[in-house]
Amino acid sequence: MNVEEVRRLLKQGESDTVEFKTSAPRSSHELAKQLASLANTRGGVVVYGVAPTGQAVGMSIADMGHLRARVQKVAESLIRPTDEQYAIRFQTILLDGERLLLVFVPNIPEYAKPVRLADGSTYERRPDGGTFQTSEGISSTHSENSSTSTSMFTIFVSMSFREDEEPALVDYFEAMKRAASLLPGPHKIYRVDQAHGDFEIVPEIEKNIKESDLVIVDFTMNRPNVYYEAGIARGLDKYSVRTARNGTELPFDVAARKCYFYANATQLELILRNPLLEAYEKLRDRRP
């Protein structure tokens, strides 16, 4: 957009496709809501460095660079299509001496909607520019219905816990839970770090894998413990579903076995739906 087009945009005000922000949201959750709500409606643009009235207030170069990196990271974990035409685009512009950052959110295809946040919630935009929630997040990791514990289908997840190094790991685990939530019967999906009590970690992992019906192994970040746990699962002849983020280099002996690669959390959720359902159908008759 050129300067005059941006000036007209600010004069028209916020709408279901346009949002003004003076600065970046403090939390990644709020940033994700902004991007997801536009993507779920029909795409649009967030203009940073602009007051709600449409007046340009500007941003520093440093703040713009930091915001751009945050937006890119959040967008990669939200929006599934990897085609260039569906990528988040950025534009910086100088308007009346004030620097603005424009973030263009694509109108993604229907098959990739709705774009969900890490907790499973979805948002859309109102014509007046507001954001509203269209579905609540998944608050539980399992569904028990009226069945007894003996009928619970258990899924143990082996993956990196280094969320300080890669915050998107939180989104990936939430995506796994959302995919599992579509199973027709009661289930529980969990990681060893969620267990309570005083225990030795390695024996607890071995116990959890042994007692699980299915193991999801995610090799993202190539953590040694994940390869160890994958070996335990294979030694116990456990049904496993293997995943990894695009770009993860797997050793040749591991790469020889089927692995589902994904670009972001939304894609991981969609990819896992059929494999988990197939595993459930195959394994439920073997259970007591």
Short mmCIF file of C-alpha atoms in Angstrom, two decimals:
data_model
loop_
_atom_site.label_atom_id
_atom_site.label_comp_id
_atom_site.label_asym_id
_atom_site.label_seq_id
_atom_site.Cartn_x
_atom_site.Cartn_y
_atom_site.Cartn_z
CA MET A 1 0.00 0.00 0.00
CA ASN A 2 1.20 3.52 -0.68
CA VAL A 3 0.94 6.47 1.70
CA GLU A 4 -2.37 7.74 0.33
CA GLU A 5 -3.96 4.28 0.50
CA VAL A 6 -2.88 3.95 4.14
CA ARG A 7 -4.22 7.42 4.88
CA ARG A 8 -7.62 6.43 3.44
CA LEU A 9 -7.54 3.18 5.41
CA LEU A 10 -7.01 5.05 8.68
CA LYS A 11 -9.77 7.51 7.84
CA GLN A 12 -12.28 4.70 7.19
CA GLY A 13 -11.67 3.22 10.64
CA GLU A 14 -11.67 -0.31 12.01
CA SER A 15 -13.85 -3.05 10.51
CA ASP A 16 -13.99 -6.82 10.22
CA THR A 17 -10.87 -6.63 8.03
CA VAL A 18 -8.98 -3.74 9.64
CA GLU A 19 -7.59 -3.34 13.17
CA PHE A 20 -5.56 -0.50 14.70
CA LYS A 21 -3.05 -1.00 17.50
CA THR A 22 -0.79 1.55 19.12
CA SER A 23 1.70 -1.15 20.15
CA ALA A 24 2.19 -4.90 20.31
CA PRO A 25 0.06 -7.00 22.70
CA ARG A 26 1.96 -8.02 25.80
CA SER A 27 0.96 -11.67 25.57
CA SER A 28 1.33 -14.11 22.70
CA HIS A 29 -2.26 -15.22 23.40
CA GLU A 30 -3.60 -11.74 22.57
CA LEU A 31 -1.43 -11.56 19.48
CA ALA A 32 -2.71 -14.95 18.36
CA LYS A 33 -6.32 -13.75 18.85
CA GLN A 34 -5.68 -10.79 16.54
CA LEU A 35 -4.25 -12.92 13.74
CA ALA A 36 -6.67 -15.85 14.11
CA SER A 37 -9.79 -13.65 14.21
CA LEU A 38 -8.84 -12.02 10.90
CA ALA A 39 -7.88 -15.35 9.31
CA ASN A 40 -11.19 -16.91 10.38
CA THR A 41 -13.23 -14.03 8.96
CA ARG A 42 -11.84 -13.09 5.55
CA GLY A 43 -8.33 -11.88 6.12
CA GLY A 44 -7.29 -8.29 6.60
CA VAL A 45 -4.63 -6.03 8.06
CA VAL A 46 -3.46 -4.98 11.52
CA VAL A 47 -1.88 -1.53 11.52
CA TYR A 48 0.52 -1.04 14.44
CA GLY A 49 1.48 2.44 15.55
CA VAL A 50 -2.07 3.77 15.19
CA ALA A 51 -4.51 4.89 17.89
CA PRO A 52 -8.11 3.56 17.88
CA THR A 53 -9.19 6.91 16.43
CA GLY A 54 -7.03 6.29 13.37
CA GLN A 55 -4.34 8.78 14.33
CA ALA A 56 -0.78 7.70 13.54
CA VAL A 57 1.36 7.66 16.71
CA GLY A 58 4.25 5.61 15.36
CA MET A 59 6.61 2.94 16.67
CA SER A 60 10.36 2.79 17.15
CA ILE A 61 12.46 0.80 14.70
CA ALA A 62 13.50 -1.55 17.51
CA ASP A 63 9.91 -2.18 18.61
CA MET A 64 8.85 -2.82 15.03
CA GLY A 65 11.60 -5.39 14.52
CA HIS A 66 10.71 -7.18 17.74
CA LEU A 67 7.00 -7.18 16.87
CA ARG A 68 7.63 -8.49 13.39
CA ALA A 69 9.58 -11.44 14.78
CA ARG A 70 6.81 -12.19 17.31
CA VAL A 71 4.09 -12.02 14.67
CA GLN A 72 6.00 -14.34 12.37
CA LYS A 73 6.49 -16.92 15.11
CA VAL A 74 2.86 -16.85 16.25
CA ALA A 75 1.59 -16.98 12.66
CA GLU A 76 3.68 -20.06 11.86
CA SER A 77 2.08 -21.90 14.77
CA LEU A 78 -1.46 -20.88 13.79
CA ILE A 79 -2.01 -20.89 10.06
CA ARG A 80 -1.78 -24.21 8.27
CA PRO A 81 -1.33 -23.53 4.54
CA THR A 82 2.35 -23.29 3.61
CA ASP A 83 1.77 -21.86 0.11
CA GLU A 84 3.41 -18.48 -0.35
CA GLN A 85 0.05 -16.88 -1.17
CA TYR A 86 -1.16 -17.66 2.36
CA ALA A 87 1.89 -16.29 4.19
CA ILE A 88 1.71 -13.36 6.59
CA ARG A 89 3.07 -10.23 4.86
CA PHE A 90 4.63 -7.12 6.38
CA GLN A 91 4.99 -3.54 5.24
CA THR A 92 6.59 -0.58 6.97
CA ILE A 93 5.54 2.89 5.97
CA LEU A 94 6.32 6.45 7.06
CA LEU A 95 3.14 8.52 7.46
CA ASP A 96 3.44 12.16 8.54
CA GLY A 97 6.78 11.39 10.13
CA GLU A 98 5.46 8.35 12.06
CA ARG A 99 6.60 4.79 11.36
CA LEU A 100 3.80 2.24 11.00
CA LEU A 101 3.91 -1.52 10.63
CA LEU A 102 1.21 -3.18 8.52
CA VAL A 103 0.63 -6.89 9.04
CA PHE A 104 -1.45 -8.47 6.28
CA VAL A 105 -3.32 -11.63 7.30
CA PRO A 106 -4.37 -13.87 4.38
CA ASN A 107 -7.88 -15.02 3.62
CA ILE A 108 -7.04 -18.68 4.09
CA PRO A 109 -8.95 -21.50 2.34
CA GLU A 110 -12.00 -23.01 4.03
CA TYR A 111 -10.34 -26.39 4.55
CA ALA A 112 -7.85 -24.77 6.93
CA LYS A 113 -10.53 -23.06 9.03
CA PRO A 114 -11.15 -22.51 11.81
CA VAL A 115 -7.73 -21.34 12.96
CA ARG A 116 -7.53 -22.30 16.62
CA LEU A 117 -5.45 -20.95 19.46
CA ALA A 118 -3.29 -23.24 21.58
CA ASP A 119 -6.18 -23.92 23.97
CA GLY A 120 -8.52 -24.81 21.10
CA SER A 121 -10.57 -21.60 21.20
CA THR A 122 -11.56 -19.76 18.02
CA TYR A 123 -12.26 -16.09 17.30
CA GLU A 124 -13.74 -14.01 14.49
CA ARG A 125 -14.16 -10.30 13.74
CA ARG A 126 -17.31 -8.17 13.95
CA PRO A 127 -18.19 -5.57 11.29
CA ASP A 128 -17.50 -2.80 13.82
CA GLY A 129 -13.95 -4.06 14.33
CA GLY A 130 -14.43 -6.02 17.55
CA THR A 131 -13.32 -9.60 18.14
CA PHE A 132 -15.66 -12.28 19.47
CA GLN A 133 -15.13 -15.85 20.60
CA THR A 134 -16.87 -18.52 18.52
CA SER A 135 -15.86 -21.58 20.54
CA GLU A 136 -14.27 -22.20 23.90
CA GLY A 137 -11.01 -24.00 24.47
CA ILE A 138 -10.56 -27.58 25.55
CA SER A 139 -10.25 -27.46 29.31
CA SER A 140 -9.63 -31.15 29.91
CA THR A 141 -7.13 -33.61 28.54
CA HIS A 142 -9.60 -36.46 28.56
CA SER A 143 -13.27 -37.30 28.27
CA GLU A 144 -14.68 -39.88 30.60
CA ASN A 145 -18.41 -39.71 29.78
CA SER A 146 -20.13 -42.43 31.82
CA SER A 147 -17.59 -45.17 31.12
CA THR A 148 -15.45 -46.89 33.71
CA SER A 149 -11.67 -46.39 33.95
CA THR A 150 -11.06 -49.81 32.39
CA SER A 151 -12.45 -48.52 29.10
CA MET A 152 -10.22 -45.43 29.04
CA PHE A 153 -8.06 -45.24 25.92
CA THR A 154 -4.70 -43.87 27.03
CA ILE A 155 -2.24 -41.97 24.85
CA PHE A 156 1.25 -41.26 26.14
CA VAL A 157 3.09 -38.39 24.46
CA SER A 158 6.86 -38.39 24.18
CA MET A 159 8.22 -34.99 23.15
CA SER A 160 10.60 -32.23 24.18
CA PHE A 161 9.62 -30.25 27.27
CA ARG A 162 12.06 -27.41 26.50
CA GLU A 163 9.37 -24.81 26.09
CA ASP A 164 11.80 -22.13 27.26
CA GLU A 165 13.80 -22.78 24.09
CA GLU A 166 10.80 -23.31 21.80
CA PRO A 167 7.47 -21.84 23.00
CA ALA A 168 5.64 -23.48 20.08
CA LEU A 169 5.98 -26.83 21.88
CA VAL A 170 3.01 -25.74 24.00
CA ASP A 171 0.95 -25.29 20.84
CA TYR A 172 2.03 -28.67 19.48
CA PHE A 173 0.88 -30.53 22.59
CA GLU A 174 -2.42 -28.66 22.59
CA ALA A 175 -2.85 -29.63 18.92
CA MET A 176 -2.37 -33.28 19.87
CA LYS A 177 -5.04 -32.96 22.54
CA ARG A 178 -7.47 -31.36 20.11
CA ALA A 179 -6.92 -34.16 17.59
CA ALA A 180 -7.47 -36.77 20.32
CA SER A 181 -10.66 -35.02 21.45
CA LEU A 182 -12.35 -36.29 18.28
CA LEU A 183 -12.00 -39.95 19.29
CA PRO A 184 -15.42 -41.56 19.71
CA GLY A 185 -14.76 -43.00 23.16
CA PRO A 186 -13.30 -41.89 26.51
CA HIS A 187 -9.60 -41.17 26.37
CA LYS A 188 -6.70 -39.65 28.24
CA ILE A 189 -3.68 -38.00 26.62
CA TYR A 190 -0.77 -37.03 28.85
CA ARG A 191 2.98 -36.48 29.25
CA VAL A 192 5.19 -37.65 32.08
CA ASP A 193 5.79 -34.08 33.29
CA GLN A 194 2.08 -33.88 34.15
CA ALA A 195 2.29 -36.75 36.64
CA HIS A 196 1.94 -35.90 40.33
CA GLY A 197 3.85 -37.30 43.27
CA ASP A 198 7.42 -38.26 44.09
CA PHE A 199 8.92 -40.73 41.60
CA GLU A 200 12.02 -41.52 39.59
CA ILE A 201 11.56 -40.17 36.10
CA VAL A 202 12.93 -43.05 33.99
CA PRO A 203 10.96 -45.86 35.69
CA GLU A 204 7.86 -43.67 35.54
CA ILE A 205 8.30 -43.14 31.80
CA GLU A 206 8.76 -46.86 31.23
CA LYS A 207 5.66 -47.59 33.32
CA ASN A 208 3.57 -45.03 31.43
CA ILE A 209 4.60 -46.37 28.04
CA LYS A 210 3.92 -49.94 29.10
CA GLU A 211 0.44 -49.10 30.39
CA SER A 212 -0.57 -46.88 27.46
CA ASP A 213 -2.61 -48.01 24.47
CA LEU A 214 -0.87 -45.66 22.05
CA VAL A 215 2.31 -43.60 22.05
CA ILE A 216 2.75 -40.34 20.12
CA VAL A 217 6.43 -39.66 19.55
CA ASP A 218 7.35 -36.15 18.41
CA PHE A 219 11.00 -35.77 17.37
CA THR A 220 10.94 -31.97 17.10
CA MET A 221 14.19 -30.54 18.57
CA ASN A 222 15.79 -34.00 18.44
CA ARG A 223 15.91 -34.55 22.19
CA PRO A 224 17.79 -37.73 23.29
CA ASN A 225 15.06 -38.65 25.78
CA VAL A 226 12.50 -38.81 22.97
CA TYR A 227 14.62 -41.29 21.01
CA TYR A 228 15.07 -43.33 24.20
CA GLU A 229 11.32 -43.41 24.79
CA ALA A 230 10.67 -44.29 21.14
CA GLY A 231 13.00 -47.24 21.60
CA ILE A 232 11.12 -48.38 24.70
CA ALA A 233 7.83 -48.18 22.85
CA ARG A 234 9.22 -50.20 19.96
CA GLY A 235 10.70 -52.79 22.30
CA LEU A 236 7.31 -53.20 23.96
CA ASP A 237 5.67 -53.43 20.53
CA LYS A 238 3.49 -50.44 21.30
CA TYR A 239 1.44 -48.86 18.54
CA SER A 240 3.19 -45.56 17.84
CA VAL A 241 2.39 -42.48 15.78
CA ARG A 242 5.52 -40.49 14.94
CA THR A 243 5.59 -36.78 14.17
CA ALA A 244 8.16 -34.04 13.66
CA ARG A 245 8.20 -30.42 12.62
CA ASN A 246 9.37 -29.68 9.10
CA GLY A 247 13.14 -29.48 8.93
CA THR A 248 13.78 -32.02 11.70
CA GLU A 249 16.62 -34.31 10.60
CA LEU A 250 16.00 -37.90 11.65
CA PRO A 251 18.72 -40.60 11.83
CA PHE A 252 18.49 -43.06 8.95
CA ASP A 253 17.15 -45.94 11.04
CA VAL A 254 14.41 -43.74 12.51
CA ALA A 255 13.63 -42.08 9.18
CA ALA A 256 12.91 -45.49 7.69
CA ARG A 257 9.70 -45.69 9.73
CA LYS A 258 6.65 -43.55 8.88
CA CYS A 259 6.73 -40.08 10.34
CA TYR A 260 4.19 -37.27 9.83
CA PHE A 261 5.84 -33.89 9.23
CA TYR A 262 4.02 -30.62 9.93
CA ALA A 263 4.62 -26.89 9.56
CA ASN A 264 2.64 -25.64 12.57
CA ALA A 265 0.16 -26.63 15.27
CA THR A 266 -2.91 -26.34 13.06
CA GLN A 267 -1.42 -28.68 10.50
CA LEU A 268 -0.31 -31.11 13.21
CA GLU A 269 -3.87 -31.27 14.53
CA LEU A 270 -5.30 -32.03 11.10
CA ILE A 271 -2.58 -34.57 10.28
CA LEU A 272 -3.13 -36.52 13.51
CA ARG A 273 -6.90 -36.92 13.27
CA ASN A 274 -6.98 -39.96 10.96
CA PRO A 275 -3.95 -41.79 12.43
CA LEU A 276 -5.37 -41.49 15.94
CA LEU A 277 -8.81 -42.66 14.83
CA GLU A 278 -7.28 -45.61 12.94
CA ALA A 279 -5.22 -46.55 15.99
CA TYR A 280 -8.28 -46.33 18.21
CA GLU A 281 -10.29 -48.60 15.90
CA LYS A 282 -7.49 -51.17 15.68
CA LEU A 283 -6.61 -51.22 19.37
CA ARG A 284 -9.91 -50.97 21.20
CA ASP A 285 -10.81 -54.62 20.52
CA ARG A 286 -7.56 -55.76 22.13
CA ARG A 287 -8.31 -53.99 25.37
CA PRO A 288 -10.13 -55.50 28.39
#
